[in-house]
Amino acid sequence: LLIQDRIRSESKELIQTLKQMGKKTVMLTGDQKSIAQYVADELKVDEFHAELLPDEKVAVVENMIAEGDLPAFTGDGINDAPVLAMSSVGFAMGGIGSDAAIEAADIVIMNDSVASVLKALNCAVKTHRIVVENIYGALFVKFVILLLGALGMAGMWAAVFADVGVAVLAILNAIRAMK
């Protein structure tokens, strides 16, 4: 009798997309090395560690952090909770996940779709880009008005108008994140 989990096709897609984004993929599992090797080969992950206990998973992530990486971790079990808590971003699969994993994670994927992890990452990238645009845009406008004010070409009303205008533009730009 052979009982085996099947590899979801969306997992392969997620790994491929992460690699296209230039991300390193690492699999940490408590499974036997032969099973982990098979799954790692199927998914084409960069690196895998097998037969790990929860504290050993934590040690691997600690090493990654020490090397300057900012690891994101996806898990669903109670044995994943410590790693979910210490990762830069922890994704818990909420539908099948344990309460400990859900509590420890930063993001809970309620539909248990691995594709939702990619959606969350894309949302984070887009939001970060918009925040950076808002910061640089506001600093640029304020610097220009400050410079014009120092040269006597802009008065107090121009500064107030620019400040309010920048706030309105930042809000309008941030609304793009909702789409």
mmCIF file with all atom_site columns, C-alpha atoms in Angstrom:
data_model
loop_
_atom_site.group_PDB
_atom_site.id
_atom_site.type_symbol
_atom_site.label_atom_id
_atom_site.label_alt_id
_atom_site.label_comp_id
_atom_site.label_asym_id
_atom_site.label_entity_id
_atom_site.label_seq_id
_atom_site.pdbx_PDB_ins_code
_atom_site.Cartn_x
_atom_site.Cartn_y
_atom_site.Cartn_z
_atom_site.occupancy
_atom_site.B_iso_or_equiv
_atom_site.pdbx_formal_charge
_atom_site.auth_seq_id
_atom_site.auth_comp_id
_atom_site.auth_asym_id
_atom_site.auth_atom_id
_atom_site.pdbx_PDB_model_num
ATOM 1   C CA . LEU A 1 1   ? 0.000  0.000  0.000   1.00 0.00 ? 1   LEU A CA 1
ATOM 2   C CA . LEU A 1 2   ? 1.451  3.338  -1.025  1.00 0.00 ? 2   LEU A CA 1
ATOM 3   C CA . ILE A 1 3   ? 0.052  6.582  0.297   1.00 0.00 ? 3   ILE A CA 1
ATOM 4   C CA . GLN A 1 4   ? 1.464  9.664  -1.280  1.00 0.00 ? 4   GLN A CA 1
ATOM 5   C CA . ASP A 1 5   ? 0.640  13.350 -1.515  1.00 0.00 ? 5   ASP A CA 1
ATOM 6   C CA . ARG A 1 6   ? 0.490  14.623 -5.042  1.00 0.00 ? 6   ARG A CA 1
ATOM 7   C CA . ILE A 1 7   ? 2.392  17.685 -6.128  1.00 0.00 ? 7   ILE A CA 1
ATOM 8   C CA . ARG A 1 8   ? 0.060  20.471 -7.108  1.00 0.00 ? 8   ARG A CA 1
ATOM 9   C CA . SER A 1 9   ? 0.600  21.956 -10.541 1.00 0.00 ? 9   SER A CA 1
ATOM 10  C CA . GLU A 1 10  ? 0.277  25.423 -9.026  1.00 0.00 ? 10  GLU A CA 1
ATOM 11  C CA . SER A 1 11  ? 3.339  24.645 -6.885  1.00 0.00 ? 11  SER A CA 1
ATOM 12  C CA . LYS A 1 12  ? 5.422  24.145 -10.017 1.00 0.00 ? 12  LYS A CA 1
ATOM 13  C CA . GLU A 1 13  ? 4.085  27.408 -11.412 1.00 0.00 ? 13  GLU A CA 1
ATOM 14  C CA . LEU A 1 14  ? 4.923  29.240 -8.181  1.00 0.00 ? 14  LEU A CA 1
ATOM 15  C CA . ILE A 1 15  ? 8.492  27.927 -8.144  1.00 0.00 ? 15  ILE A CA 1
ATOM 16  C CA . GLN A 1 16  ? 8.990  28.840 -11.825 1.00 0.00 ? 16  GLN A CA 1
ATOM 17  C CA . THR A 1 17  ? 7.648  32.347 -11.238 1.00 0.00 ? 17  THR A CA 1
ATOM 18  C CA . LEU A 1 18  ? 9.843  32.857 -8.187  1.00 0.00 ? 18  LEU A CA 1
ATOM 19  C CA . LYS A 1 19  ? 12.879 31.784 -10.184 1.00 0.00 ? 19  LYS A CA 1
ATOM 20  C CA . GLN A 1 20  ? 11.933 34.218 -12.967 1.00 0.00 ? 20  GLN A CA 1
ATOM 21  C CA . MET A 1 21  ? 11.801 36.924 -10.306 1.00 0.00 ? 21  MET A CA 1
ATOM 22  C CA . GLY A 1 22  ? 15.371 35.988 -9.362  1.00 0.00 ? 22  GLY A CA 1
ATOM 23  C CA . LYS A 1 23  ? 14.434 34.400 -6.044  1.00 0.00 ? 23  LYS A CA 1
ATOM 24  C CA . LYS A 1 24  ? 16.187 31.398 -4.547  1.00 0.00 ? 24  LYS A CA 1
ATOM 25  C CA . THR A 1 25  ? 13.862 28.527 -3.676  1.00 0.00 ? 25  THR A CA 1
ATOM 26  C CA . VAL A 1 26  ? 14.582 26.260 -0.718  1.00 0.00 ? 26  VAL A CA 1
ATOM 27  C CA . MET A 1 27  ? 12.440 23.382 0.532   1.00 0.00 ? 27  MET A CA 1
ATOM 28  C CA . LEU A 1 28  ? 12.538 22.451 4.226   1.00 0.00 ? 28  LEU A CA 1
ATOM 29  C CA . THR A 1 29  ? 10.765 19.247 5.090   1.00 0.00 ? 29  THR A CA 1
ATOM 30  C CA . GLY A 1 30  ? 10.539 16.578 7.734   1.00 0.00 ? 30  GLY A CA 1
ATOM 31  C CA . ASP A 1 31  ? 10.019 13.947 5.046   1.00 0.00 ? 31  ASP A CA 1
ATOM 32  C CA . GLN A 1 32  ? 12.554 11.262 4.193   1.00 0.00 ? 32  GLN A CA 1
ATOM 33  C CA . LYS A 1 33  ? 15.413 12.342 1.982   1.00 0.00 ? 33  LYS A CA 1
ATOM 34  C CA . SER A 1 34  ? 14.347 10.138 -0.964  1.00 0.00 ? 34  SER A CA 1
ATOM 35  C CA . ILE A 1 35  ? 10.863 11.655 -0.995  1.00 0.00 ? 35  ILE A CA 1
ATOM 36  C CA . ALA A 1 36  ? 12.239 15.170 -0.598  1.00 0.00 ? 36  ALA A CA 1
ATOM 37  C CA . GLN A 1 37  ? 14.683 14.555 -3.454  1.00 0.00 ? 37  GLN A CA 1
ATOM 38  C CA . TYR A 1 38  ? 11.825 13.432 -5.716  1.00 0.00 ? 38  TYR A CA 1
ATOM 39  C CA . VAL A 1 39  ? 9.696  16.482 -4.878  1.00 0.00 ? 39  VAL A CA 1
ATOM 40  C CA . ALA A 1 40  ? 12.669 18.849 -5.216  1.00 0.00 ? 40  ALA A CA 1
ATOM 41  C CA . ASP A 1 41  ? 13.467 17.408 -8.642  1.00 0.00 ? 41  ASP A CA 1
ATOM 42  C CA . GLU A 1 42  ? 9.841  17.680 -9.770  1.00 0.00 ? 42  GLU A CA 1
ATOM 43  C CA . LEU A 1 43  ? 9.503  21.275 -8.585  1.00 0.00 ? 43  LEU A CA 1
ATOM 44  C CA . LYS A 1 44  ? 13.045 22.207 -9.610  1.00 0.00 ? 44  LYS A CA 1
ATOM 45  C CA . VAL A 1 45  ? 13.826 23.950 -6.324  1.00 0.00 ? 45  VAL A CA 1
ATOM 46  C CA . ASP A 1 46  ? 17.339 25.309 -5.890  1.00 0.00 ? 46  ASP A CA 1
ATOM 47  C CA . GLU A 1 47  ? 18.030 23.575 -2.588  1.00 0.00 ? 47  GLU A CA 1
ATOM 48  C CA . PHE A 1 48  ? 16.303 21.214 -0.197  1.00 0.00 ? 48  PHE A CA 1
ATOM 49  C CA . HIS A 1 49  ? 16.798 19.985 3.350   1.00 0.00 ? 49  HIS A CA 1
ATOM 50  C CA . ALA A 1 50  ? 15.078 16.777 4.469   1.00 0.00 ? 50  ALA A CA 1
ATOM 51  C CA . GLU A 1 51  ? 14.355 14.879 7.679   1.00 0.00 ? 51  GLU A CA 1
ATOM 52  C CA . LEU A 1 52  ? 14.288 18.129 9.653   1.00 0.00 ? 52  LEU A CA 1
ATOM 53  C CA . LEU A 1 53  ? 12.764 18.628 13.064  1.00 0.00 ? 53  LEU A CA 1
ATOM 54  C CA . PRO A 1 54  ? 11.226 22.051 13.801  1.00 0.00 ? 54  PRO A CA 1
ATOM 55  C CA . ASP A 1 55  ? 14.372 23.330 15.547  1.00 0.00 ? 55  ASP A CA 1
ATOM 56  C CA . GLU A 1 56  ? 16.488 22.229 12.586  1.00 0.00 ? 56  GLU A CA 1
ATOM 57  C CA . LYS A 1 57  ? 14.206 24.175 10.218  1.00 0.00 ? 57  LYS A CA 1
ATOM 58  C CA . VAL A 1 58  ? 14.715 27.202 12.449  1.00 0.00 ? 58  VAL A CA 1
ATOM 59  C CA . ALA A 1 59  ? 18.504 26.720 12.271  1.00 0.00 ? 59  ALA A CA 1
ATOM 60  C CA . VAL A 1 60  ? 18.412 26.666 8.457   1.00 0.00 ? 60  VAL A CA 1
ATOM 61  C CA . VAL A 1 61  ? 16.365 29.881 8.362   1.00 0.00 ? 61  VAL A CA 1
ATOM 62  C CA . GLU A 1 62  ? 18.657 31.504 10.945  1.00 0.00 ? 62  GLU A CA 1
ATOM 63  C CA . ASN A 1 63  ? 21.624 30.712 8.678   1.00 0.00 ? 63  ASN A CA 1
ATOM 64  C CA . MET A 1 64  ? 19.805 32.258 5.726   1.00 0.00 ? 64  MET A CA 1
ATOM 65  C CA . ILE A 1 65  ? 19.127 35.413 7.727   1.00 0.00 ? 65  ILE A CA 1
ATOM 66  C CA . ALA A 1 66  ? 22.752 35.532 8.900   1.00 0.00 ? 66  ALA A CA 1
ATOM 67  C CA . GLU A 1 67  ? 23.827 35.415 5.240   1.00 0.00 ? 67  GLU A CA 1
ATOM 68  C CA . GLY A 1 68  ? 21.703 38.498 4.551   1.00 0.00 ? 68  GLY A CA 1
ATOM 69  C CA . ASP A 1 69  ? 18.682 36.779 3.019   1.00 0.00 ? 69  ASP A CA 1
ATOM 70  C CA . LEU A 1 70  ? 15.121 37.792 3.865   1.00 0.00 ? 70  LEU A CA 1
ATOM 71  C CA . PRO A 1 71  ? 13.348 34.442 3.706   1.00 0.00 ? 71  PRO A CA 1
ATOM 72  C CA . ALA A 1 72  ? 9.645  34.006 3.144   1.00 0.00 ? 72  ALA A CA 1
ATOM 73  C CA . PHE A 1 73  ? 8.287  30.691 4.403   1.00 0.00 ? 73  PHE A CA 1
ATOM 74  C CA . THR A 1 74  ? 5.095  28.833 3.620   1.00 0.00 ? 74  THR A CA 1
ATOM 75  C CA . GLY A 1 75  ? 3.805  26.134 5.948   1.00 0.00 ? 75  GLY A CA 1
ATOM 76  C CA . ASP A 1 76  ? 0.706  24.624 7.447   1.00 0.00 ? 76  ASP A CA 1
ATOM 77  C CA . GLY A 1 77  ? 1.646  22.449 10.398  1.00 0.00 ? 77  GLY A CA 1
ATOM 78  C CA . ILE A 1 78  ? 2.419  22.977 14.045  1.00 0.00 ? 78  ILE A CA 1
ATOM 79  C CA . ASN A 1 79  ? 6.019  22.016 13.251  1.00 0.00 ? 79  ASN A CA 1
ATOM 80  C CA . ASP A 1 80  ? 6.203  25.011 10.872  1.00 0.00 ? 80  ASP A CA 1
ATOM 81  C CA . ALA A 1 81  ? 5.074  27.576 13.457  1.00 0.00 ? 81  ALA A CA 1
ATOM 82  C CA . PRO A 1 82  ? 8.554  28.502 14.781  1.00 0.00 ? 82  PRO A CA 1
ATOM 83  C CA . VAL A 1 83  ? 9.886  29.078 11.260  1.00 0.00 ? 83  VAL A CA 1
ATOM 84  C CA . LEU A 1 84  ? 6.774  31.011 10.230  1.00 0.00 ? 84  LEU A CA 1
ATOM 85  C CA . ALA A 1 85  ? 7.284  33.310 13.212  1.00 0.00 ? 85  ALA A CA 1
ATOM 86  C CA . MET A 1 86  ? 10.951 34.036 12.535  1.00 0.00 ? 86  MET A CA 1
ATOM 87  C CA . SER A 1 87  ? 10.832 34.369 8.735   1.00 0.00 ? 87  SER A CA 1
ATOM 88  C CA . SER A 1 88  ? 10.718 37.810 7.193   1.00 0.00 ? 88  SER A CA 1
ATOM 89  C CA . VAL A 1 89  ? 7.276  36.880 5.891   1.00 0.00 ? 89  VAL A CA 1
ATOM 90  C CA . GLY A 1 90  ? 5.392  33.776 6.979   1.00 0.00 ? 90  GLY A CA 1
ATOM 91  C CA . PHE A 1 91  ? 2.528  32.390 4.892   1.00 0.00 ? 91  PHE A CA 1
ATOM 92  C CA . ALA A 1 92  ? 0.229  29.904 6.635   1.00 0.00 ? 92  ALA A CA 1
ATOM 93  C CA . MET A 1 93  ? -2.141 27.764 4.642   1.00 0.00 ? 93  MET A CA 1
ATOM 94  C CA . GLY A 1 94  ? -5.216 28.510 6.748   1.00 0.00 ? 94  GLY A CA 1
ATOM 95  C CA . GLY A 1 95  ? -7.804 26.034 5.504   1.00 0.00 ? 95  GLY A CA 1
ATOM 96  C CA . ILE A 1 96  ? -5.778 22.974 6.411   1.00 0.00 ? 96  ILE A CA 1
ATOM 97  C CA . GLY A 1 97  ? -3.264 24.659 8.679   1.00 0.00 ? 97  GLY A CA 1
ATOM 98  C CA . SER A 1 98  ? -2.889 24.217 12.396  1.00 0.00 ? 98  SER A CA 1
ATOM 99  C CA . ASP A 1 99  ? -3.894 26.995 14.763  1.00 0.00 ? 99  ASP A CA 1
ATOM 100 C CA . ALA A 1 100 ? -0.248 27.409 15.814  1.00 0.00 ? 100 ALA A CA 1
ATOM 101 C CA . ALA A 1 101 ? 0.850  27.982 12.219  1.00 0.00 ? 101 ALA A CA 1
ATOM 102 C CA . ILE A 1 102 ? -1.971 30.459 11.635  1.00 0.00 ? 102 ILE A CA 1
ATOM 103 C CA . GLU A 1 103 ? -1.068 32.394 14.793  1.00 0.00 ? 103 GLU A CA 1
ATOM 104 C CA . ALA A 1 104 ? 2.643  32.503 13.935  1.00 0.00 ? 104 ALA A CA 1
ATOM 105 C CA . ALA A 1 105 ? 2.245  33.583 10.310  1.00 0.00 ? 105 ALA A CA 1
ATOM 106 C CA . ASP A 1 106 ? 2.175  37.113 8.961   1.00 0.00 ? 106 ASP A CA 1
ATOM 107 C CA . ILE A 1 107 ? -0.222 36.181 6.154   1.00 0.00 ? 107 ILE A CA 1
ATOM 108 C CA . VAL A 1 108 ? -2.879 33.476 6.217   1.00 0.00 ? 108 VAL A CA 1
ATOM 109 C CA . ILE A 1 109 ? -3.979 31.992 2.895   1.00 0.00 ? 109 ILE A CA 1
ATOM 110 C CA . MET A 1 110 ? -7.522 30.842 3.606   1.00 0.00 ? 110 MET A CA 1
ATOM 111 C CA . ASN A 1 111 ? -8.173 28.959 0.359   1.00 0.00 ? 111 ASN A CA 1
ATOM 112 C CA . ASP A 1 112 ? -5.046 26.764 0.629   1.00 0.00 ? 112 ASP A CA 1
ATOM 113 C CA . SER A 1 113 ? -4.070 27.713 -2.897  1.00 0.00 ? 113 SER A CA 1
ATOM 114 C CA . VAL A 1 114 ? -0.336 28.063 -3.323  1.00 0.00 ? 114 VAL A CA 1
ATOM 115 C CA . ALA A 1 115 ? -1.108 30.464 -6.173  1.00 0.00 ? 115 ALA A CA 1
ATOM 116 C CA . SER A 1 116 ? -2.404 32.894 -3.536  1.00 0.00 ? 116 SER A CA 1
ATOM 117 C CA . VAL A 1 117 ? 1.143  33.178 -2.192  1.00 0.00 ? 117 VAL A CA 1
ATOM 118 C CA . LEU A 1 118 ? 2.202  34.525 -5.563  1.00 0.00 ? 118 LEU A CA 1
ATOM 119 C CA . LYS A 1 119 ? -0.734 36.943 -5.589  1.00 0.00 ? 119 LYS A CA 1
ATOM 120 C CA . ALA A 1 120 ? 0.312  38.217 -2.162  1.00 0.00 ? 120 ALA A CA 1
ATOM 121 C CA . LEU A 1 121 ? 3.920  38.662 -3.316  1.00 0.00 ? 121 LEU A CA 1
ATOM 122 C CA . ASN A 1 122 ? 2.814  40.537 -6.430  1.00 0.00 ? 122 ASN A CA 1
ATOM 123 C CA . CYS A 1 123 ? 0.573  42.756 -4.305  1.00 0.00 ? 123 CYS A CA 1
ATOM 124 C CA . ALA A 1 124 ? 3.490  43.504 -1.964  1.00 0.00 ? 124 ALA A CA 1
ATOM 125 C CA . VAL A 1 125 ? 5.803  44.387 -4.859  1.00 0.00 ? 125 VAL A CA 1
ATOM 126 C CA . LYS A 1 126 ? 3.194  46.695 -6.403  1.00 0.00 ? 126 LYS A CA 1
ATOM 127 C CA . THR A 1 127 ? 2.436  48.350 -3.061  1.00 0.00 ? 127 THR A CA 1
ATOM 128 C CA . HIS A 1 128 ? 6.137  48.896 -2.365  1.00 0.00 ? 128 HIS A CA 1
ATOM 129 C CA . ARG A 1 129 ? 6.594  50.496 -5.779  1.00 0.00 ? 129 ARG A CA 1
ATOM 130 C CA . ILE A 1 130 ? 3.671  52.862 -5.165  1.00 0.00 ? 130 ILE A CA 1
ATOM 131 C CA . VAL A 1 131 ? 4.986  53.837 -1.725  1.00 0.00 ? 131 VAL A CA 1
ATOM 132 C CA . VAL A 1 132 ? 8.413  54.616 -3.185  1.00 0.00 ? 132 VAL A CA 1
ATOM 133 C CA . GLU A 1 133 ? 6.811  56.670 -5.969  1.00 0.00 ? 133 GLU A CA 1
ATOM 134 C CA . ASN A 1 134 ? 4.829  58.652 -3.401  1.00 0.00 ? 134 ASN A CA 1
ATOM 135 C CA . ILE A 1 135 ? 7.864  59.332 -1.237  1.00 0.00 ? 135 ILE A CA 1
ATOM 136 C CA . TYR A 1 136 ? 10.108 60.448 -4.097  1.00 0.00 ? 136 TYR A CA 1
ATOM 137 C CA . GLY A 1 137 ? 7.316  62.452 -5.721  1.00 0.00 ? 137 GLY A CA 1
ATOM 138 C CA . ALA A 1 138 ? 6.521  64.288 -2.483  1.00 0.00 ? 138 ALA A CA 1
ATOM 139 C CA . LEU A 1 139 ? 10.184 65.001 -1.762  1.00 0.00 ? 139 LEU A CA 1
ATOM 140 C CA . PHE A 1 140 ? 10.735 66.268 -5.301  1.00 0.00 ? 140 PHE A CA 1
ATOM 141 C CA . VAL A 1 141 ? 7.774  68.675 -5.205  1.00 0.00 ? 141 VAL A CA 1
ATOM 142 C CA . LYS A 1 142 ? 8.661  69.935 -1.731  1.00 0.00 ? 142 LYS A CA 1
ATOM 143 C CA . PHE A 1 143 ? 12.293 70.448 -2.750  1.00 0.00 ? 143 PHE A CA 1
ATOM 144 C CA . VAL A 1 144 ? 11.254 72.421 -5.848  1.00 0.00 ? 144 VAL A CA 1
ATOM 145 C CA . ILE A 1 145 ? 8.902  74.640 -3.829  1.00 0.00 ? 145 ILE A CA 1
ATOM 146 C CA . LEU A 1 146 ? 11.576 75.118 -1.163  1.00 0.00 ? 146 LEU A CA 1
ATOM 147 C CA . LEU A 1 147 ? 14.067 76.126 -3.833  1.00 0.00 ? 147 LEU A CA 1
ATOM 148 C CA . LEU A 1 148 ? 11.577 78.491 -5.494  1.00 0.00 ? 148 LEU A CA 1
ATOM 149 C CA . GLY A 1 149 ? 10.736 79.962 -2.086  1.00 0.00 ? 149 GLY A CA 1
ATOM 150 C CA . ALA A 1 150 ? 14.415 80.550 -1.340  1.00 0.00 ? 150 ALA A CA 1
ATOM 151 C CA . LEU A 1 151 ? 14.745 82.350 -4.664  1.00 0.00 ? 151 LEU A CA 1
ATOM 152 C CA . GLY A 1 152 ? 11.700 84.471 -3.889  1.00 0.00 ? 152 GLY A CA 1
ATOM 153 C CA . MET A 1 153 ? 9.637  82.949 -6.708  1.00 0.00 ? 153 MET A CA 1
ATOM 154 C CA . ALA A 1 154 ? 7.135  81.102 -4.511  1.00 0.00 ? 154 ALA A CA 1
ATOM 155 C CA . GLY A 1 155 ? 5.275  82.380 -1.473  1.00 0.00 ? 155 GLY A CA 1
ATOM 156 C CA . MET A 1 156 ? 3.516  80.746 1.432   1.00 0.00 ? 156 MET A CA 1
ATOM 157 C CA . TRP A 1 157 ? 0.380  79.999 -0.609  1.00 0.00 ? 157 TRP A CA 1
ATOM 158 C CA . ALA A 1 158 ? 2.402  78.122 -3.212  1.00 0.00 ? 158 ALA A CA 1
ATOM 159 C CA . ALA A 1 159 ? 3.940  76.021 -0.431  1.00 0.00 ? 159 ALA A CA 1
ATOM 160 C CA . VAL A 1 160 ? 0.537  75.269 1.085   1.00 0.00 ? 160 VAL A CA 1
ATOM 161 C CA . PHE A 1 161 ? -0.918 74.472 -2.329  1.00 0.00 ? 161 PHE A CA 1
ATOM 162 C CA . ALA A 1 162 ? 2.034  72.208 -3.146  1.00 0.00 ? 162 ALA A CA 1
ATOM 163 C CA . ASP A 1 163 ? 1.754  70.423 0.203   1.00 0.00 ? 163 ASP A CA 1
ATOM 164 C CA . VAL A 1 164 ? -1.966 69.763 -0.180  1.00 0.00 ? 164 VAL A CA 1
ATOM 165 C CA . GLY A 1 165 ? -1.504 68.903 -3.861  1.00 0.00 ? 165 GLY A CA 1
ATOM 166 C CA . VAL A 1 166 ? 1.212  66.379 -3.033  1.00 0.00 ? 166 VAL A CA 1
ATOM 167 C CA . ALA A 1 167 ? -1.042 64.751 -0.448  1.00 0.00 ? 167 ALA A CA 1
ATOM 168 C CA . VAL A 1 168 ? -3.897 64.489 -2.958  1.00 0.00 ? 168 VAL A CA 1
ATOM 169 C CA . LEU A 1 169 ? -1.578 63.092 -5.648  1.00 0.00 ? 169 LEU A CA 1
ATOM 170 C CA . ALA A 1 170 ? -0.160 60.547 -3.181  1.00 0.00 ? 170 ALA A CA 1
ATOM 171 C CA . ILE A 1 171 ? -3.676 59.417 -2.263  1.00 0.00 ? 171 ILE A CA 1
ATOM 172 C CA . LEU A 1 172 ? -4.705 59.127 -5.908  1.00 0.00 ? 172 LEU A CA 1
ATOM 173 C CA . ASN A 1 173 ? -1.528 57.194 -6.682  1.00 0.00 ? 173 ASN A CA 1
ATOM 174 C CA . ALA A 1 174 ? -2.123 54.875 -3.711  1.00 0.00 ? 174 ALA A CA 1
ATOM 175 C CA . ILE A 1 175 ? -5.620 54.078 -4.955  1.00 0.00 ? 175 ILE A CA 1
ATOM 176 C CA . ARG A 1 176 ? -3.947 52.194 -7.819  1.00 0.00 ? 176 ARG A CA 1
ATOM 177 C CA . ALA A 1 177 ? -2.944 49.511 -5.308  1.00 0.00 ? 177 ALA A CA 1
ATOM 178 C CA . MET A 1 178 ? -6.595 48.501 -4.989  1.00 0.00 ? 178 MET A CA 1
ATOM 179 C CA . LYS A 1 179 ? -6.769 47.347 -8.617  1.00 0.00 ? 179 LYS A CA 1
#
